[in-house]
PDB file of C-alpha atoms and ligand atoms in Angstrom:
ATOM      1  CA  MET Y   4      -0.090  -0.019   0.084  1.00 50.00           C
ATOM      2  CA  ASN Y   5       1.218   3.443  -1.056  1.00 62.00           C
ATOM      3  CA  ASN Y   6       2.024   5.639   2.015  1.00 74.00           C
ATOM      4  CA  PRO Y   7       0.795   9.046   1.410  1.00 70.00           C
ATOM      5  CA  GLU Y   8       3.803  10.522   3.622  1.00 76.00           C
ATOM      6  CA  ASN Y   9       6.560   8.351   2.036  1.00 79.00           C
ATOM      7  CA  PRO Y  10       5.053   7.637  -1.638  1.00 85.00           C
ATOM      8  CA  GLN Y  11       7.078   5.537  -3.836  1.00 92.00           C
ATOM      9  CA  PRO Y  12       9.078   6.995  -6.945  1.00 96.00           C
ATOM     10  CA  LEU Y  13       6.655   7.455 -10.014  1.00 96.00           C
ATOM     11  CA  ALA Y  14       9.756   6.221 -11.571  1.00 93.00           C
ATOM     12  CA  LYS Y  15      10.201   2.451 -12.425  1.00 90.00           C
ATOM     13  CA  ASP Y  16      14.484   2.473 -12.587  1.00 91.00           C
ATOM     14  CA  ALA Y  17      14.686   5.486  -9.626  1.00 95.00           C
ATOM     15  CA  ALA Y  18      17.385   4.755  -7.272  1.00 94.00           C
ATOM     16  CA  TRP Y  19      16.780   7.552  -4.201  1.00 96.00           C
ATOM     17  CA  PRO Y  20      18.967   8.038  -1.715  1.00 96.00           C
ATOM     18  CA  GLU Y  21      18.704   5.390   1.900  1.00 96.00           C
ATOM     19  CA  GLY Y  22      15.826   7.596   3.470  1.00 96.00           C
ATOM     20  CA  LEU Y  23      14.445   9.910   0.953  1.00 97.00           C
ATOM     21  CA  VAL Y  24      11.002  11.001   0.860  1.00 97.00           C
ATOM     22  CA  ILE Y  25       9.555  13.647  -2.117  1.00 98.00           C
ATOM     23  CA  ARG Y  26       6.090  14.512  -1.722  1.00 97.00           C
ATOM     24  CA  ALA Y  27       3.757  17.527  -2.562  1.00 97.00           C
ATOM     25  CA  ARG Y  28       4.814  20.846  -0.669  1.00 98.00           C
ATOM     26  CA  ARG Y  29       1.999  22.169   2.000  1.00 97.00           C
ATOM     27  CA  PRO Y  30       1.495  25.398   3.774  1.00 98.00           C
ATOM     28  CA  SER Y  31       3.007  23.440   7.208  1.00 98.00           C
ATOM     29  CA  ASP Y  32       6.117  23.210   4.741  1.00 98.00           C
ATOM     30  CA  ALA Y  33       6.791  27.354   4.853  1.00 98.00           C
ATOM     31  CA  GLU Y  34       9.311  27.032   7.312  1.00 98.00           C
ATOM     32  CA  GLY Y  35      11.652  24.438   5.993  1.00 98.00           C
ATOM     33  CA  ILE Y  36      11.365  25.687   2.706  1.00 98.00           C
ATOM     34  CA  VAL Y  37      12.193  29.191   3.829  1.00 98.00           C
ATOM     35  CA  THR Y  38      15.399  27.826   5.427  1.00 98.00           C
ATOM     36  CA  LEU Y  39      16.152  26.224   2.041  1.00 98.00           C
ATOM     37  CA  HIS Y  40      15.209  29.437  -0.204  1.00 98.00           C
ATOM     38  CA  ASN Y  41      17.235  31.798   1.876  1.00 98.00           C
ATOM     39  CA  MET Y  42      20.889  29.432   1.754  1.00 98.00           C
ATOM     40  CA  PRO Y  43      23.885  31.217  -0.349  1.00 98.00           C
ATOM     41  CA  GLY Y  44      24.448  27.913  -2.885  1.00 98.00           C
ATOM     42  CA  TYR Y  45      20.548  27.576  -3.125  1.00 98.00           C
ATOM     43  CA  ARG Y  46      20.542  31.550  -3.901  1.00 98.00           C
ATOM     44  CA  TYR Y  47      23.025  31.649  -5.851  1.00 98.00           C
ATOM     45  CA  GLY Y  48      21.537  28.690  -8.758  1.00 98.00           C
ATOM     46  CA  THR Y  49      18.466  30.122  -8.670  1.00 98.00           C
ATOM     47  CA  LEU Y  50      16.445  33.608  -8.833  1.00 98.00           C
ATOM     48  CA  ARG Y  51      15.824  33.557  -5.323  1.00 98.00           C
ATOM     49  CA  THR Y  52      16.640  37.144  -3.297  1.00 97.00           C
ATOM     50  CA  PRO Y  53      17.925  37.522   0.278  1.00 98.00           C
ATOM     51  CA  HIS Y  54      15.673  37.549   2.932  1.00 98.00           C
ATOM     52  CA  HIS Y  55      12.249  35.435   1.965  1.00 97.00           C
ATOM     53  CA  THR Y  56      10.098  34.932   4.834  1.00 98.00           C
ATOM     54  CA  PRO Y  57       7.813  32.088   5.684  1.00 98.00           C
ATOM     55  CA  ASP Y  58       4.918  33.983   5.380  1.00 98.00           C
ATOM     56  CA  GLU Y  59       5.656  34.494   1.809  1.00 97.00           C
ATOM     57  CA  ILE Y  60       6.661  30.963   0.798  1.00 98.00           C
ATOM     58  CA  ARG Y  61       2.801  29.684   2.840  1.00 98.00           C
ATOM     59  CA  LYS Y  62       0.914  32.384   0.645  1.00 98.00           C
ATOM     60  CA  GLY Y  63       2.581  31.153  -2.305  1.00 97.00           C
ATOM     61  CA  ILE Y  64       2.032  27.735  -1.508  1.00 98.00           C
ATOM     62  CA  GLU Y  65      -2.194  28.404  -0.817  1.00 98.00           C
ATOM     63  CA  ILE Y  66      -2.549  30.358  -3.782  1.00 97.00           C
ATOM     64  CA  GLN Y  67      -0.643  28.008  -6.321  1.00 97.00           C
ATOM     65  CA  PRO Y  68      -2.041  27.607  -9.707  1.00 98.00           C
ATOM     66  CA  ALA Y  69      -3.572  24.594 -10.875  1.00 97.00           C
ATOM     67  CA  ASN Y  70      -1.312  23.918 -13.111  1.00 98.00           C
ATOM     68  CA  MET Y  71       1.950  23.730 -11.015  1.00 98.00           C
ATOM     69  CA  THR Y  72       2.979  20.821  -9.486  1.00 98.00           C
ATOM     70  CA  GLY Y  73       5.173  21.506  -6.075  1.00 98.00           C
ATOM     71  CA  LEU Y  74       7.262  18.973  -4.709  1.00 98.00           C
ATOM     72  CA  ILE Y  75      10.079  18.695  -1.718  1.00 98.00           C
ATOM     73  CA  ALA Y  76      12.491  16.500  -1.261  1.00 98.00           C
ATOM     74  CA  LEU Y  77      12.736  15.386   2.695  1.00 98.00           C
ATOM     75  CA  LEU Y  78      15.158  13.191   4.692  1.00 97.00           C
ATOM     76  CA  ASP Y  79      14.152  12.460   8.552  1.00 95.00           C
ATOM     77  CA  GLY Y  80      11.764  15.295   8.284  1.00 95.00           C
ATOM     78  CA  LYS Y  81      13.888  17.887   7.101  1.00 97.00           C
ATOM     79  CA  ILE Y  82      13.631  19.521   3.743  1.00 98.00           C
ATOM     80  CA  VAL Y  83      16.096  18.600   1.749  1.00 98.00           C
ATOM     81  CA  GLY Y  84      14.922  20.157  -2.098  1.00 98.00           C
ATOM     82  CA  ASP Y  85      12.775  21.408  -3.907  1.00 98.00           C
ATOM     83  CA  ALA Y  86      11.503  21.276  -7.901  1.00 98.00           C
ATOM     84  CA  GLY Y  87       8.342  22.460  -9.517  1.00 98.00           C
ATOM     85  CA  LEU Y  88       6.800  21.581 -12.809  1.00 98.00           C
ATOM     86  CA  THR Y  89       4.458  24.455 -14.528  1.00 98.00           C
ATOM     87  CA  ARG Y  90       2.582  22.719 -17.677  1.00 98.00           C
ATOM     88  CA  LEU Y  91       1.926  25.808 -19.812  1.00 98.00           C
ATOM     89  CA  ALA Y  92      -1.282  26.262 -22.065  1.00 98.00           C
ATOM     90  CA  ASN Y  93      -3.242  26.070 -25.238  1.00 98.00           C
ATOM     91  CA  ARG Y  94      -1.129  25.823 -28.035  1.00 98.00           C
ATOM     92  CA  ARG Y  95       1.989  24.915 -25.875  1.00 98.00           C
ATOM     93  CA  VAL Y  96      -0.171  23.126 -23.796  1.00 98.00           C
ATOM     94  CA  HIS Y  97       2.743  20.134 -24.305  1.00 98.00           C
ATOM     95  CA  VAL Y  98       5.061  21.963 -22.812  1.00 98.00           C
ATOM     96  CA  GLY Y  99       6.302  22.194 -18.990  1.00 98.00           C
ATOM     97  CA  SER Y 100       8.981  24.393 -17.462  1.00 98.00           C
ATOM     98  CA  ILE Y 101      10.921  23.003 -14.337  1.00 98.00           C
ATOM     99  CA  GLY Y 102      12.728  24.831 -11.682  1.00 98.00           C
ATOM    100  CA  MET Y 103      14.879  23.348  -8.859  1.00 98.00           C
ATOM    101  CA  GLY Y 104      17.563  23.679  -6.141  1.00 98.00           C
ATOM    102  CA  VAL Y 105      19.054  21.162  -3.214  1.00 98.00           C
ATOM    103  CA  HIS Y 106      19.889  22.242   0.885  1.00 98.00           C
ATOM    104  CA  ASP Y 107      23.562  23.396   0.633  1.00 98.00           C
ATOM    105  CA  ALA Y 108      24.764  20.875   2.910  1.00 98.00           C
ATOM    106  CA  TYR Y 109      23.110  17.974   0.908  1.00 98.00           C
ATOM    107  CA  VAL Y 110      24.262  18.539  -2.327  1.00 98.00           C
ATOM    108  CA  GLY Y 111      26.140  15.844  -4.128  1.00 97.00           C
ATOM    109  CA  LYS Y 112      24.547  13.379  -3.154  1.00 97.00           C
ATOM    110  CA  GLY Y 113      21.792  12.027  -5.101  1.00 98.00           C
ATOM    111  CA  ILE Y 114      19.002  14.528  -4.165  1.00 98.00           C
ATOM    112  CA  GLY Y 115      18.748  16.543  -7.255  1.00 98.00           C
ATOM    113  CA  LYS Y 116      18.753  12.994  -9.440  1.00 98.00           C
ATOM    114  CA  ALA Y 117      15.928  11.651  -7.487  1.00 98.00           C
ATOM    115  CA  LEU Y 118      13.609  15.090  -7.847  1.00 98.00           C
ATOM    116  CA  ILE Y 119      14.656  15.516 -11.585  1.00 98.00           C
ATOM    117  CA  GLY Y 120      13.559  11.952 -12.258  1.00 98.00           C
ATOM    118  CA  GLU Y 121      10.419  12.609 -10.349  1.00 98.00           C
ATOM    119  CA  VAL Y 122       9.397  15.388 -12.163  1.00 98.00           C
ATOM    120  CA  LEU Y 123      10.614  14.209 -15.336  1.00 98.00           C
ATOM    121  CA  ALA Y 124       8.111  10.989 -14.934  1.00 98.00           C
ATOM    122  CA  LEU Y 125       4.973  13.058 -14.033  1.00 98.00           C
ATOM    123  CA  ALA Y 126       5.801  14.935 -16.742  1.00 98.00           C
ATOM    124  CA  ASP Y 127       6.039  11.758 -18.786  1.00 98.00           C
ATOM    125  CA  ASN Y 128       3.498   9.177 -17.582  1.00 97.00           C
ATOM    126  CA  TRP Y 129       0.795  11.576 -16.223  1.00 98.00           C
ATOM    127  CA  PHE Y 130       1.084  15.233 -17.736  1.00 98.00           C
ATOM    128  CA  ASN Y 131       1.827  13.862 -21.572  1.00 98.00           C
ATOM    129  CA  LEU Y 132       4.274  16.444 -21.956  1.00 98.00           C
ATOM    130  CA  ARG Y 133       6.528  16.514 -25.039  1.00 98.00           C
ATOM    131  CA  ARG Y 134       8.887  19.089 -24.102  1.00 98.00           C
ATOM    132  CA  ILE Y 135      10.513  20.236 -20.684  1.00 98.00           C
ATOM    133  CA  GLU Y 136      12.439  23.975 -20.225  1.00 98.00           C
ATOM    134  CA  LEU Y 137      14.374  25.343 -18.063  1.00 98.00           C
ATOM    135  CA  THR Y 138      16.858  28.175 -17.365  1.00 98.00           C
ATOM    136  CA  VAL Y 139      19.962  27.843 -15.850  1.00 98.00           C
ATOM    137  CA  TYR Y 140      22.870  29.908 -15.018  1.00 98.00           C
ATOM    138  CA  THR Y 141      26.364  29.030 -17.596  1.00 98.00           C
ATOM    139  CA  ASP Y 142      28.440  29.232 -14.707  1.00 98.00           C
ATOM    140  CA  ASN Y 143      26.135  26.423 -13.001  1.00 98.00           C
ATOM    141  CA  GLU Y 144      27.917  23.308 -13.916  1.00 98.00           C
ATOM    142  CA  PRO Y 145      26.627  20.854 -11.221  1.00 98.00           C
ATOM    143  CA  ALA Y 146      23.343  21.567 -13.061  1.00 98.00           C
ATOM    144  CA  ILE Y 147      24.126  21.232 -16.044  1.00 98.00           C
ATOM    145  CA  ARG Y 148      25.692  18.079 -15.643  1.00 98.00           C
ATOM    146  CA  LEU Y 149      22.616  17.320 -14.091  1.00 98.00           C
ATOM    147  CA  TYR Y 150      20.372  18.553 -16.952  1.00 98.00           C
ATOM    148  CA  GLU Y 151      22.693  16.877 -19.328  1.00 98.00           C
ATOM    149  CA  ARG Y 152      22.266  13.611 -18.154  1.00 98.00           C
ATOM    150  CA  HIS Y 153      18.671  13.337 -18.300  1.00 98.00           C
ATOM    151  CA  GLY Y 154      18.462  14.191 -21.678  1.00 98.00           C
ATOM    152  CA  PHE Y 155      18.344  18.381 -22.055  1.00 98.00           C
ATOM    153  CA  VAL Y 156      19.977  20.101 -24.337  1.00 98.00           C
ATOM    154  CA  THR Y 157      21.387  24.177 -24.660  1.00 98.00           C
ATOM    155  CA  GLU Y 158      19.222  25.641 -27.097  1.00 98.00           C
ATOM    156  CA  GLY Y 159      20.620  29.016 -26.384  1.00 98.00           C
ATOM    157  CA  ARG Y 160      22.591  31.509 -24.756  1.00 98.00           C
ATOM    158  CA  MET Y 161      20.346  34.482 -22.647  1.00 98.00           C
ATOM    159  CA  LYS Y 162      22.563  37.698 -22.086  1.00 98.00           C
ATOM    160  CA  GLU Y 163      22.734  39.198 -18.774  1.00 98.00           C
ATOM    161  CA  PHE Y 164      19.498  36.733 -18.006  1.00 98.00           C
ATOM    162  CA  ALA Y 165      19.606  38.088 -14.387  1.00 98.00           C
ATOM    163  CA  PHE Y 166      21.083  40.127 -11.797  1.00 98.00           C
ATOM    164  CA  ARG Y 167      23.365  38.575  -9.514  1.00 98.00           C
ATOM    165  CA  ASP Y 168      25.180  39.785  -5.781  1.00 98.00           C
ATOM    166  CA  GLY Y 169      26.282  42.935  -7.789  1.00 98.00           C
ATOM    167  CA  SER Y 170      26.770  41.920 -11.671  1.00 98.00           C
ATOM    168  CA  TYR Y 171      24.887  40.367 -14.675  1.00 98.00           C
ATOM    169  CA  VAL Y 172      24.645  36.873 -15.097  1.00 98.00           C
ATOM    170  CA  ASP Y 173      24.137  34.739 -18.439  1.00 99.00           C
ATOM    171  CA  ALA Y 174      21.772  31.403 -18.828  1.00 99.00           C
ATOM    172  CA  TYR Y 175      21.520  28.925 -21.000  1.00 99.00           C
ATOM    173  CA  SER Y 176      17.762  28.025 -22.077  1.00 98.00           C
ATOM    174  CA  MET Y 177      18.082  24.383 -22.489  1.00 99.00           C
ATOM    175  CA  ALA Y 178      15.008  22.016 -23.203  1.00 98.00           C
ATOM    176  CA  ARG Y 179      14.676  18.095 -23.375  1.00 98.00           C
ATOM    177  CA  LEU Y 180      11.974  16.786 -26.230  1.00 98.00           C
ATOM    178  CA  ARG Y 181      10.432  13.379 -25.680  1.00 94.00           C
ATOM    179  CA  GLY Y 182      10.217  11.087 -28.791  1.00 76.00           C
TER     180      GLY Y 182
HETATM  181  C1  LIG G  21      22.208  21.549  -9.257  1.00 61.98           C
HETATM  182  C2  LIG G  21      21.763  20.947  -8.137  1.00 61.98           C
HETATM  183  C3  LIG G  21      20.376  20.737  -8.435  1.00 61.98           C
HETATM  184  C4  LIG G  21      22.134  19.549  -8.253  1.00 61.98           C
HETATM  185  O1  LIG G  21      21.682  18.663  -7.280  1.00 61.98           O
HETATM  186  P1  LIG G  21      22.559  17.344  -5.879  1.00 61.98           P
HETATM  187  O2  LIG G  21      21.801  17.011  -5.183  1.00 61.98           O
HETATM  188  O3  LIG G  21      23.655  18.343  -5.981  1.00 61.98           O
HETATM  189  O4  LIG G  21      23.051  16.747  -7.611  1.00 61.98           O
HETATM  190  P2  LIG G  21      23.020  14.952  -7.501  1.00 61.98           P
HETATM  191  O5  LIG G  21      23.672  14.687  -5.862  1.00 61.98           O
HETATM  192  O6  LIG G  21      22.149  14.365  -7.839  1.00 61.98           O
HETATM  193  O7  LIG G  21      24.243  14.335  -8.516  1.00 61.98           O
HETATM  194  C5  LIG G  21      25.579  15.648  -8.089  1.00 61.98           C
HETATM  195  C6  LIG G  21      26.841  14.028  -8.531  1.00 61.98           C
HETATM  196  O8  LIG G  21      26.248  13.414  -7.432  1.00 61.98           O
HETATM  197  C7  LIG G  21      26.083  11.637  -7.969  1.00 61.98           C
HETATM  198  N1  LIG G  21      25.027  11.037  -7.306  1.00 61.98           N
HETATM  199  C8  LIG G  21      24.062  10.207  -7.858  1.00 61.98           C
HETATM  200  N2  LIG G  21      23.548   9.613  -7.345  1.00 61.98           N
HETATM  201  C9  LIG G  21      23.949   9.659  -5.571  1.00 61.98           C
HETATM  202  C10 LIG G  21      23.680   9.062  -4.270  1.00 61.98           C
HETATM  203  N3  LIG G  21      22.827   7.897  -4.440  1.00 61.98           N
HETATM  204  N4  LIG G  21      24.962   9.098  -3.545  1.00 61.98           N
HETATM  205  C11 LIG G  21      25.768   9.830  -3.729  1.00 61.98           C
HETATM  206  N5  LIG G  21      26.008  10.495  -4.944  1.00 61.98           N
HETATM  207  C12 LIG G  21      24.978  10.375  -5.894  1.00 61.98           C
HETATM  208  C13 LIG G  21      25.972  12.089  -9.319  1.00 61.98           C
HETATM  209  O9  LIG G  21      26.280  10.801 -10.303  1.00 61.98           O
HETATM  210  C14 LIG G  21      26.607  13.288  -9.490  1.00 61.98           C
HETATM  211  O10 LIG G  21      28.284  12.949  -9.978  1.00 61.98           O
HETATM  212  P3  LIG G  21      28.175  14.038 -10.931  1.00 61.98           P
HETATM  213  O11 LIG G  21      28.871  14.993  -9.746  1.00 61.98           O
HETATM  214  O12 LIG G  21      29.608  13.036 -11.190  1.00 61.98           O
HETATM  215  O13 LIG G  21      27.502  14.542 -12.191  1.00 61.98           O
HETATM  216  C15 LIG G  21      22.227  21.282  -6.713  1.00 61.98           C
HETATM  217  O14 LIG G  21      23.473  21.215  -6.909  1.00 61.98           O
HETATM  218  C16 LIG G  21      21.857  22.867  -6.323  1.00 61.98           C
HETATM  219  O15 LIG G  21      20.219  23.010  -5.862  1.00 61.98           O
HETATM  220  N6  LIG G  21      22.138  23.765  -6.286  1.00 61.98           N
HETATM  221  C17 LIG G  21      21.942  25.212  -6.174  1.00 61.98           C
HETATM  222  C18 LIG G  21      20.452  25.719  -6.539  1.00 61.98           C
HETATM  223  C19 LIG G  21      20.715  25.546  -8.339  1.00 61.98           C
HETATM  224  O16 LIG G  21      21.822  25.888  -8.947  1.00 61.98           O
HETATM  225  N7  LIG G  21      19.667  25.093  -8.886  1.00 61.98           N
HETATM  226  C20 LIG G  21      19.702  24.174 -10.087  1.00 61.98           C
HETATM  227  C21 LIG G  21      18.880  26.029 -10.847  1.00 61.98           C
HETATM  228  S1  LIG G  21      19.037  25.348 -12.435  1.00 61.98           S
END
């Protein structure tokens, strides 16, 4: 029987780190998520700004649109990563957009791999999406490697995509097309 507090991986070949749980985020997760989003490494790789509050995270979860799936990864009840899949509409109904991040103290342990595997299995097998898009800073080598290993290719470079710690940073536009 599938325990809702500890769902089984959607991908049949998934090999998650021992004890990892991936489930939908809830308003009561706001404190753990804000700790994650305020970490320097997480912020450096994403579009997060300093000094997020639990309240803004909780409100964001409460008004989450129906076309978005927000997942968190937990180890021993601690939030160690998150990922989101947003499904587009109308003539782009076959497209999804993803974003993700892992707790600074837990990178390199297979959590990012588990999260992207879960999101891609959701996109492929439950939402029947054909194209998954993301953006990644051009200097974020661990993320680019993770995405390339999961079938993403670079489609273009966006100059001065975002402002980060005092300077502009370029980003790659990457996508994975399902045949
Ligand atoms: C980019 C990011 C998501 C990668 O996640 P991660 O959890 O560190 O990645 P993983 O641990 O799954 O994979 C990294 C390595 O661990 C290895 N690994 C996989 N499973 C493992 C396991 N069970 N145990 C130990 N190592 C494992 C992988 O093979 C990989 O090896 P590599 O370095 O040779 O490629 C993470 O570094 C991060 O969140 N950074 C900050 C925020 C960010 O940049 N987000 C992305 C925005 S585009």
